[in-house]
Amino acid sequence: MSLRSRFSTWWKAVSHPASLDRDMQDELQFHISRYAEDLMRNGVAREEALRCARAELGSVDAAREKCRAAWGTRFIDDLRNDLRYAARMLARSPGFAVVAVGSLALGIGANTVIFTAAQHMLLDRLCVPNPGQLRLLEFAEPDNGVVEQTWGWGDNGPNGEQLYSSFSYPVYSQLRQENRAFESLFAFKPLDRVDVTINGQPRALNAEMVSGNYYSALGVRPQIGRAIQESDDGAVGSGPVVVISDRLWKRQFHRLRDAIGKTILVNMTPMTIVGVNPPGFTGAFSAQSAPDIFLPFSMQPIAAPQSFAPHPSLLTNNDLWWVMVMGRIKPGISDEAAATSLNVSLKSAVRATMTVKDDKQLPNLLLVDGSRGQNENVRNLAKPIYVLLSLSGFVLLLACANLANLLLARASARQREMSVRLALGAGRGRILCQMMTESLMLSLSGGIAGLLIAFALRNVVPRLLSDSWSPPAFSARFGWNIFAFAAVMSIVTGIVFGLAPAWQAVRTQVASGLKESSQTSTRRRRGLAGKGIVVFQVALSMLLVVGSGLFVQTVLNLGHSRLGFRTDHLLLFSIEPPQTKYPKAKSTPLYRGLERKLAAIPGVQSVTLTNIALIAHSHSSNIIVLEGNQPDEKDNPSVLTNEVGQHFFSTYGIPIVAGRAFDASDTETSRNVVVVNETFARKYFPNVNPIGRGFDAGIKPLVHLEIIGICGDAKYESIRRNPKPTFYASYFQQKDGIDGATFAVSTRMSAESIVPSLRAAVQSVDRNLPLLDVRTQNQQIASDMQQERIFADLTATFGILALVLAWIGIYGIMAYSVSRRTNEIGLRMALGALPKQVHRMVLREAVRLATLGIVAGLCAALVLGRIVSSLLYGIKPWDPITLVGAVGLLAFVAIAASRIPAHRAASVDPMQALRHE
Amino acid sequence: MPPLANKNVDLLQGTLDMLVLKAVSLGPLHGYGVLLRIQQISGDRLGIQQGSLYPALYRLEHEGWIAGEWGQSENNRRARYYRLTYAGRRRLHAETRKWNEMADIIGVILAATPERA
């Protein structure tokens, strides 16, 4: 036996059925005529001979069928017949087909969209050879650890210790020298928003600083030009070179090779482009989004000094831990062994570079999987993604339940057909196959439609997960795995909703099915599966209705919550002047100049700036020393603070309830003054007038601040946080300046019409300063509520969908049950039951089903409510009004849906019903 | 003589394939020729259900043991001729050996006489 011949014969039978058929016909015809000739030679008459020959060969059609089957076509023939039959059945009830395919497409589409996003966030690996060998270095230390200053990612460990993935540059250098367990250790540091000027146009780009061995250790070669190499990462300033991303090359240089050698300004520092990264390479930090420029660490002191550090060079700073370190583990070395040997190096490096006091603990080195980089997205976005996944899962379940219900009803209607088939000798296996073909055909059509929906909406989730004014967190790609996911899901759903109806069809008893007139009153068990599904539907709807009630109220509560400041007609943008040109307090005159220029633009009513934008998930805090307290005391309170411009209170419409706001008399050289909010005044100056009093604040040396006014309470970092004690200082009284500012422009003009003049004004002061994150204050607030709004929209949509499906389900099952019991009902009425009683009997049945579902849904809602309680605002997950409302709504739907069947039952004419039998 | 007699011994289950292979091993044959040859070799003692011949031929071709080709018959008509393939020859040898072994064993068993105590 050979596979080749099997396949080639099978293929011929499948692909050229007509020519095969002709050949077989010829062959058998030849046989008959030869046999007939031989018979005639023996003296049989011609007619008789032909008859005889045909008879002995048997049915030519049957022989042909058997020959085809011998070539392995049985399965495909059956399938083809089943498909044809299924298509015919669906075409005969197009309404059913549309509802079925449509609801499946919705369910599968929603799941595919969310799966696409989830797999990006959970499964994307760095685009480098063998990412599985990469390990990211982290360290753990308790509260009294020796490392006090970190700049980078940090998290709480399982045992209360702190986890960090940053190291000081001197420690990294020593680790790299002493390393034995890794091929090599390399370092990198993501930099958000570096000011880059290309061809005279300033823009803010994300960058990654890399060590000289970064490219060779990762095994990545630029598509053109060269990589950053060891010689670029020597002494400070030795490598004024950058490698740019494929995206930047395409957008700014139109993929021209002469981009290599061009000079661009990075934070005002001229640097030369030496290479272009391969497409798909995202650096070592993130697997989802790629920085646009890569520069060597040797340029950090010149091109990327940081305002918070006392000295521009972080490379010699022993106290600040900020560099991320990764390495490829050598084959054959276990993670434990590598961690142990690195840990020894780490401890000696810490002792060599820092002064370790007796009560301080040394850090402990940990190795974590580096194949996905730091993978922050997973930590930040995992929860919303899981909620979305389960919501879309519910929708698919609902669609399945509804389909199963519809198919069950159809299967009952087709019982006679099944009985006839069985009676004619069809195997139960064949009938099962046929029924499954029908449901799989439905589910695959739904899957294809769903895939199309998902393709159209593939970037919705990434966009939902990031602010409306910034680019999506990542862009979704459609690969074979998405197709596989959709295919598997279609097949599984097809099996899930097809199984019950198919089972029912197979169980059909020939005898009873044929003689059944379908009005028997005793066999109530028949509808059990359908009723179970209806209970399930009601429960699921209950869950979604409660969920949407909670989320919609959360959004309403957030929207109506008192912010304490005016939000309309405020346009925001940020400015982050590079430290290279505006170190420390040098930025203050820049901001002053900008404020003046912006205020002069026609259409601008007032301008202010804030160090930290309002409702932007960010705040600044400070320890204050009240009069009579000692600076070193442990219980000195920490309060919120914001450095603002002179017109902050008028621009934001925050009332001054006592004293005064900042005015022209407050200058760089006058005494330091602050405005505190009412909460601050109430808490720290109870029963006294705080105006004219003061407190000390700041990092050594402390500065005395005098309170000149009290303003109304305003929310600061989030709508969800009630105002805390806060003081507002004026930005030009900050000795070290402020690092970056968000300007708020009050104007009645639209953003589109005024932004060009704003940009022109900024560039007339410094032509290399880009406007960042242009948005309105209302957009800023909406982004704070974005997650809640998504949940509210989705649960509300799904909730309505669920109610409609539940309505259809209850109606279907009751109508079906009434039609089966017509006979029984007729009998009851003949024996004296009143129409009203019959009516009530049907309603009672519906209410019983609904009650079961409602109770089950209520329990599930109470359990699941706990999970989402952190996402709610101003409402408890067991909010009685919501729960009672949902119960009422579902009860109403159940009764409304069963009214028509109940009415039909009550109007049964007993004579007709009984005669029907 | 009637060309195809089928009143004689019925075919043992599962032996048709082997006989067809043997028949075409002696030279390419069309379906009718296969019947004639088997009958001829058996001395008219074995009859084959004509209806089961063609499915068997197709099955053997599917397995790759015989190969069918269209050719000219003795009186210039289009006929499908089957010949044994290399794989078919090996199959025939194996089947023949198995059959002989089986016949031997069964012969021995059937020839056994009651043992004398």
CSV table of N, CA and C in Angstrom, one decimal, chain A residues 1-2 5-7 9-10 12 20 22-24 26-31 33-39 41-42 53 56-58 62-63 66-68 70-72, chain B residues 1-6 30-32 35-36 49-59 61-65 70 73-75 77-82 87 91:
chain,number,residue,atom,x,y,z
A,1,MET,N,0.9,-1.2,0.0
A,1,MET,CA,0.0,0.0,0.0
A,1,MET,C,0.9,1.2,0.0
A,2,SER,N,0.5,2.2,-0.7
A,2,SER,CA,1.3,3.4,-0.7
A,2,SER,C,0.4,4.6,-0.5
A,5,SER,N,-0.4,6.5,-4.0
A,5,SER,CA,-1.5,6.0,-4.9
A,5,SER,C,-2.9,6.2,-4.2
A,6,ARG,N,-2.9,6.1,-2.8
A,6,ARG,CA,-4.1,6.4,-2.1
A,6,ARG,C,-4.6,7.8,-2.4
A,7,PHE,N,-3.6,8.7,-2.2
A,7,PHE,CA,-4.0,10.1,-2.3
A,7,PHE,C,-4.3,10.4,-3.8
A,9,THR,N,-5.6,8.5,-6.2
A,9,THR,CA,-6.9,8.0,-6.6
A,9,THR,C,-8.0,8.8,-5.8
A,10,TRP,N,-7.7,9.1,-4.6
A,10,TRP,CA,-8.7,9.8,-3.8
A,10,TRP,C,-8.9,11.2,-4.4
A,12,LYS,N,-8.3,12.1,-7.5
A,12,LYS,CA,-9.0,12.1,-8.8
A,12,LYS,C,-10.5,11.9,-8.5
A,20,LEU,N,-14.4,10.5,-13.8
A,20,LEU,CA,-14.3,9.2,-13.2
A,20,LEU,C,-15.6,8.4,-13.4
A,22,ARG,N,-17.6,8.7,-15.8
A,22,ARG,CA,-17.7,8.3,-17.2
A,22,ARG,C,-16.8,7.1,-17.5
A,23,ASP,N,-15.6,7.1,-16.9
A,23,ASP,CA,-14.7,6.0,-17.1
A,23,ASP,C,-15.3,4.7,-16.5
A,24,MET,N,-15.9,4.8,-15.4
A,24,MET,CA,-16.5,3.6,-14.7
A,24,MET,C,-17.6,3.1,-15.6
A,26,ASP,N,-18.0,3.4,-18.8
A,26,ASP,CA,-17.4,2.8,-20.0
A,26,ASP,C,-16.9,1.4,-19.6
A,27,GLU,N,-16.2,1.3,-18.5
A,27,GLU,CA,-15.6,0.1,-18.1
A,27,GLU,C,-16.6,-1.0,-17.9
A,28,LEU,N,-17.7,-0.6,-17.2
A,28,LEU,CA,-18.8,-1.6,-16.9
A,28,LEU,C,-19.5,-2.0,-18.2
A,29,GLN,N,-19.7,-1.0,-19.1
A,29,GLN,CA,-20.3,-1.2,-20.3
A,29,GLN,C,-19.6,-2.2,-21.2
A,30,PHE,N,-18.2,-2.0,-21.2
A,30,PHE,CA,-17.4,-2.9,-21.9
A,30,PHE,C,-17.5,-4.4,-21.4
A,31,HIS,N,-17.6,-4.5,-20.1
A,31,HIS,CA,-17.8,-5.8,-19.5
A,31,HIS,C,-19.1,-6.4,-20.0
A,33,SER,N,-20.8,-5.8,-22.6
A,33,SER,CA,-20.9,-6.2,-24.0
A,33,SER,C,-20.0,-7.4,-24.3
A,34,ARG,N,-18.9,-7.5,-23.7
A,34,ARG,CA,-18.0,-8.6,-23.9
A,34,ARG,C,-18.7,-9.9,-23.4
A,35,TYR,N,-19.3,-9.8,-22.3
A,35,TYR,CA,-20.0,-11.0,-21.7
A,35,TYR,C,-21.1,-11.4,-22.6
A,36,ALA,N,-21.9,-10.3,-23.1
A,36,ALA,CA,-23.0,-10.6,-24.0
A,36,ALA,C,-22.5,-11.3,-25.3
A,37,GLU,N,-21.4,-10.8,-25.8
A,37,GLU,CA,-20.9,-11.4,-27.0
A,37,GLU,C,-20.5,-12.9,-26.8
A,38,ASP,N,-19.9,-13.1,-25.7
A,38,ASP,CA,-19.5,-14.5,-25.4
A,38,ASP,C,-20.8,-15.4,-25.2
A,39,LEU,N,-21.8,-14.8,-24.6
A,39,LEU,CA,-23.1,-15.6,-24.5
A,39,LEU,C,-23.7,-15.9,-25.8
A,41,ARG,N,-22.1,-16.0,-28.6
A,41,ARG,CA,-21.3,-17.0,-29.3
A,41,ARG,C,-21.8,-18.5,-28.9
A,42,ASN,N,-22.3,-18.5,-27.7
A,42,ASN,CA,-22.8,-19.8,-27.2
A,42,ASN,C,-24.3,-20.1,-27.6
A,53,ALA,N,-26.4,-10.5,-19.1
A,53,ALA,CA,-25.1,-9.9,-18.7
A,53,ALA,C,-25.4,-8.8,-17.7
A,56,GLU,N,-26.4,-10.3,-14.3
A,56,GLU,CA,-25.3,-10.9,-13.5
A,56,GLU,C,-24.3,-9.9,-12.9
A,57,LEU,N,-24.2,-8.8,-13.6
A,57,LEU,CA,-23.3,-7.7,-13.0
A,57,LEU,C,-24.0,-7.0,-11.9
A,58,GLY,N,-25.3,-7.1,-11.9
A,58,GLY,CA,-26.0,-6.4,-10.9
A,58,GLY,C,-26.2,-4.9,-11.3
A,62,ALA,N,-25.1,0.9,-8.4
A,62,ALA,CA,-24.5,0.4,-7.1
A,62,ALA,C,-23.0,0.1,-7.3
A,63,ALA,N,-22.7,-0.6,-8.4
A,63,ALA,CA,-21.3,-0.9,-8.6
A,63,ALA,C,-20.4,0.4,-8.7
A,66,LYS,N,-20.0,1.7,-5.3
A,66,LYS,CA,-19.0,1.0,-4.5
A,66,LYS,C,-17.6,1.3,-4.9
A,67,CYS,N,-17.4,1.4,-6.2
A,67,CYS,CA,-16.0,1.7,-6.7
A,67,CYS,C,-15.5,3.0,-6.2
A,68,ARG,N,-16.4,4.0,-6.3
A,68,ARG,CA,-16.0,5.3,-5.7
A,68,ARG,C,-15.7,5.2,-4.3
A,70,ALA,N,-14.5,2.7,-2.8
A,70,ALA,CA,-13.2,2.0,-2.7
A,70,ALA,C,-12.1,3.0,-2.8
A,71,TRP,N,-12.3,4.1,-3.4
A,71,TRP,CA,-11.3,5.1,-3.5
A,71,TRP,C,-11.3,6.1,-2.4
A,72,GLY,N,-12.0,5.8,-1.3
A,72,GLY,CA,-12.0,6.6,-0.1
A,72,GLY,C,-12.8,7.9,-0.2
B,1,MET,N,-19.9,-24.2,-24.1
B,1,MET,CA,-19.6,-23.9,-22.7
B,1,MET,C,-20.0,-22.5,-22.4
B,2,PRO,N,-20.8,-22.4,-21.3
B,2,PRO,CA,-21.1,-21.0,-20.8
B,2,PRO,C,-19.9,-20.3,-20.4
B,3,PRO,N,-19.8,-19.0,-20.8
B,3,PRO,CA,-18.5,-18.3,-20.6
B,3,PRO,C,-18.2,-18.2,-19.1
B,4,LEU,N,-19.1,-17.9,-18.4
B,4,LEU,CA,-18.8,-17.7,-16.9
B,4,LEU,C,-19.8,-18.5,-16.1
B,5,ALA,N,-19.3,-19.5,-15.5
B,5,ALA,CA,-20.2,-20.3,-14.7
B,5,ALA,C,-20.0,-19.9,-13.2
B,6,ASN,N,-21.1,-19.9,-12.5
B,6,ASN,CA,-20.9,-19.5,-11.1
B,6,ASN,C,-21.7,-20.4,-10.2
B,30,HIS,N,-8.1,-6.8,-18.7
B,30,HIS,CA,-9.2,-5.9,-18.3
B,30,HIS,C,-10.1,-6.7,-17.3
B,31,GLY,N,-11.1,-6.0,-16.7
B,31,GLY,CA,-11.9,-6.6,-15.7
B,31,GLY,C,-12.5,-8.0,-16.1
B,32,TYR,N,-13.1,-8.0,-17.3
B,32,TYR,CA,-13.7,-9.2,-17.8
B,32,TYR,C,-12.7,-10.3,-18.0
B,35,LEU,N,-11.9,-12.1,-14.8
B,35,LEU,CA,-12.9,-13.2,-14.5
B,35,LEU,C,-12.6,-14.4,-15.3
B,36,LEU,N,-12.4,-14.2,-16.6
B,36,LEU,CA,-12.1,-15.3,-17.5
B,36,LEU,C,-10.9,-16.1,-17.0
B,49,GLN,N,-18.7,-13.6,-8.0
B,49,GLN,CA,-19.7,-12.6,-8.1
B,49,GLN,C,-19.2,-11.5,-9.0
B,50,GLN,N,-19.9,-11.3,-10.1
B,50,GLN,CA,-19.4,-10.2,-11.0
B,50,GLN,C,-19.5,-8.9,-10.4
B,51,GLY,N,-20.5,-8.7,-9.6
B,51,GLY,CA,-20.8,-7.4,-9.0
B,51,GLY,C,-19.7,-7.0,-8.0
B,52,SER,N,-19.0,-8.0,-7.4
B,52,SER,CA,-18.0,-7.6,-6.4
B,52,SER,C,-16.6,-7.4,-7.1
B,53,LEU,N,-16.5,-7.8,-8.4
B,53,LEU,CA,-15.1,-7.7,-9.0
B,53,LEU,C,-14.6,-6.2,-9.1
B,54,TYR,N,-15.5,-5.3,-9.6
B,54,TYR,CA,-15.0,-4.0,-9.9
B,54,TYR,C,-14.7,-3.2,-8.7
B,55,PRO,N,-15.5,-3.2,-7.6
B,55,PRO,CA,-15.1,-2.6,-6.4
B,55,PRO,C,-13.7,-3.1,-5.9
B,56,ALA,N,-13.5,-4.4,-6.1
B,56,ALA,CA,-12.2,-5.0,-5.6
B,56,ALA,C,-11.1,-4.4,-6.5
B,57,LEU,N,-11.3,-4.3,-7.8
B,57,LEU,CA,-10.3,-3.7,-8.7
B,57,LEU,C,-9.9,-2.3,-8.2
B,58,TYR,N,-11.0,-1.5,-8.0
B,58,TYR,CA,-10.8,-0.1,-7.6
B,58,TYR,C,-10.1,-0.1,-6.2
B,59,ARG,N,-10.4,-1.0,-5.3
B,59,ARG,CA,-9.8,-1.0,-4.0
B,59,ARG,C,-8.3,-1.3,-4.2
B,61,GLU,N,-6.4,-0.8,-6.8
B,61,GLU,CA,-5.8,0.3,-7.4
B,61,GLU,C,-5.5,1.4,-6.4
B,62,HIS,N,-6.5,1.6,-5.5
B,62,HIS,CA,-6.4,2.6,-4.5
B,62,HIS,C,-5.3,2.3,-3.6
B,63,GLU,N,-5.1,1.0,-3.3
B,63,GLU,CA,-3.9,0.6,-2.4
B,63,GLU,C,-2.6,0.7,-3.2
B,64,GLY,N,-2.6,0.8,-4.5
B,64,GLY,CA,-1.4,0.9,-5.2
B,64,GLY,C,-0.8,-0.4,-5.6
B,65,TRP,N,-1.6,-1.5,-5.6
B,65,TRP,CA,-1.1,-2.8,-5.9
B,65,TRP,C,-1.2,-3.1,-7.4
B,70,TRP,N,-6.0,2.8,-19.7
B,70,TRP,CA,-6.9,2.6,-20.9
B,70,TRP,C,-6.1,2.1,-22.1
B,73,SER,N,-8.8,-3.2,-26.8
B,73,SER,CA,-9.1,-4.6,-26.5
B,73,SER,C,-8.8,-5.4,-27.8
B,74,GLU,N,-9.0,-6.7,-27.8
B,74,GLU,CA,-8.7,-7.5,-28.9
B,74,GLU,C,-9.5,-7.1,-30.1
B,75,ASN,N,-10.8,-6.7,-29.9
B,75,ASN,CA,-11.5,-6.3,-31.1
B,75,ASN,C,-11.7,-4.7,-31.1
B,77,ARG,N,-11.7,-2.2,-29.0
B,77,ARG,CA,-12.6,-1.4,-28.3
B,77,ARG,C,-11.8,-0.8,-27.1
B,78,ARG,N,-12.2,0.3,-26.5
B,78,ARG,CA,-11.5,0.9,-25.4
B,78,ARG,C,-11.8,0.1,-24.2
B,79,ALA,N,-10.7,-0.3,-23.5
B,79,ALA,CA,-10.9,-1.1,-22.3
B,79,ALA,C,-9.8,-0.7,-21.3
B,80,ARG,N,-10.2,-0.9,-20.0
B,80,ARG,CA,-9.2,-0.5,-19.0
B,80,ARG,C,-8.4,-1.8,-18.6
B,81,TYR,N,-7.1,-1.7,-18.8
B,81,TYR,CA,-6.3,-2.8,-18.5
B,81,TYR,C,-5.6,-2.6,-17.1
B,82,TYR,N,-5.5,-3.7,-16.4
B,82,TYR,CA,-4.8,-3.6,-15.1
B,82,TYR,C,-3.5,-4.4,-15.1
B,87,ALA,N,4.7,-2.9,-5.9
B,87,ALA,CA,4.1,-3.0,-4.5
B,87,ALA,C,3.2,-4.2,-4.5
B,91,ARG,N,3.1,-7.7,-2.4
B,91,ARG,CA,1.8,-8.0,-1.6
B,91,ARG,C,1.4,-9.5,-2.0
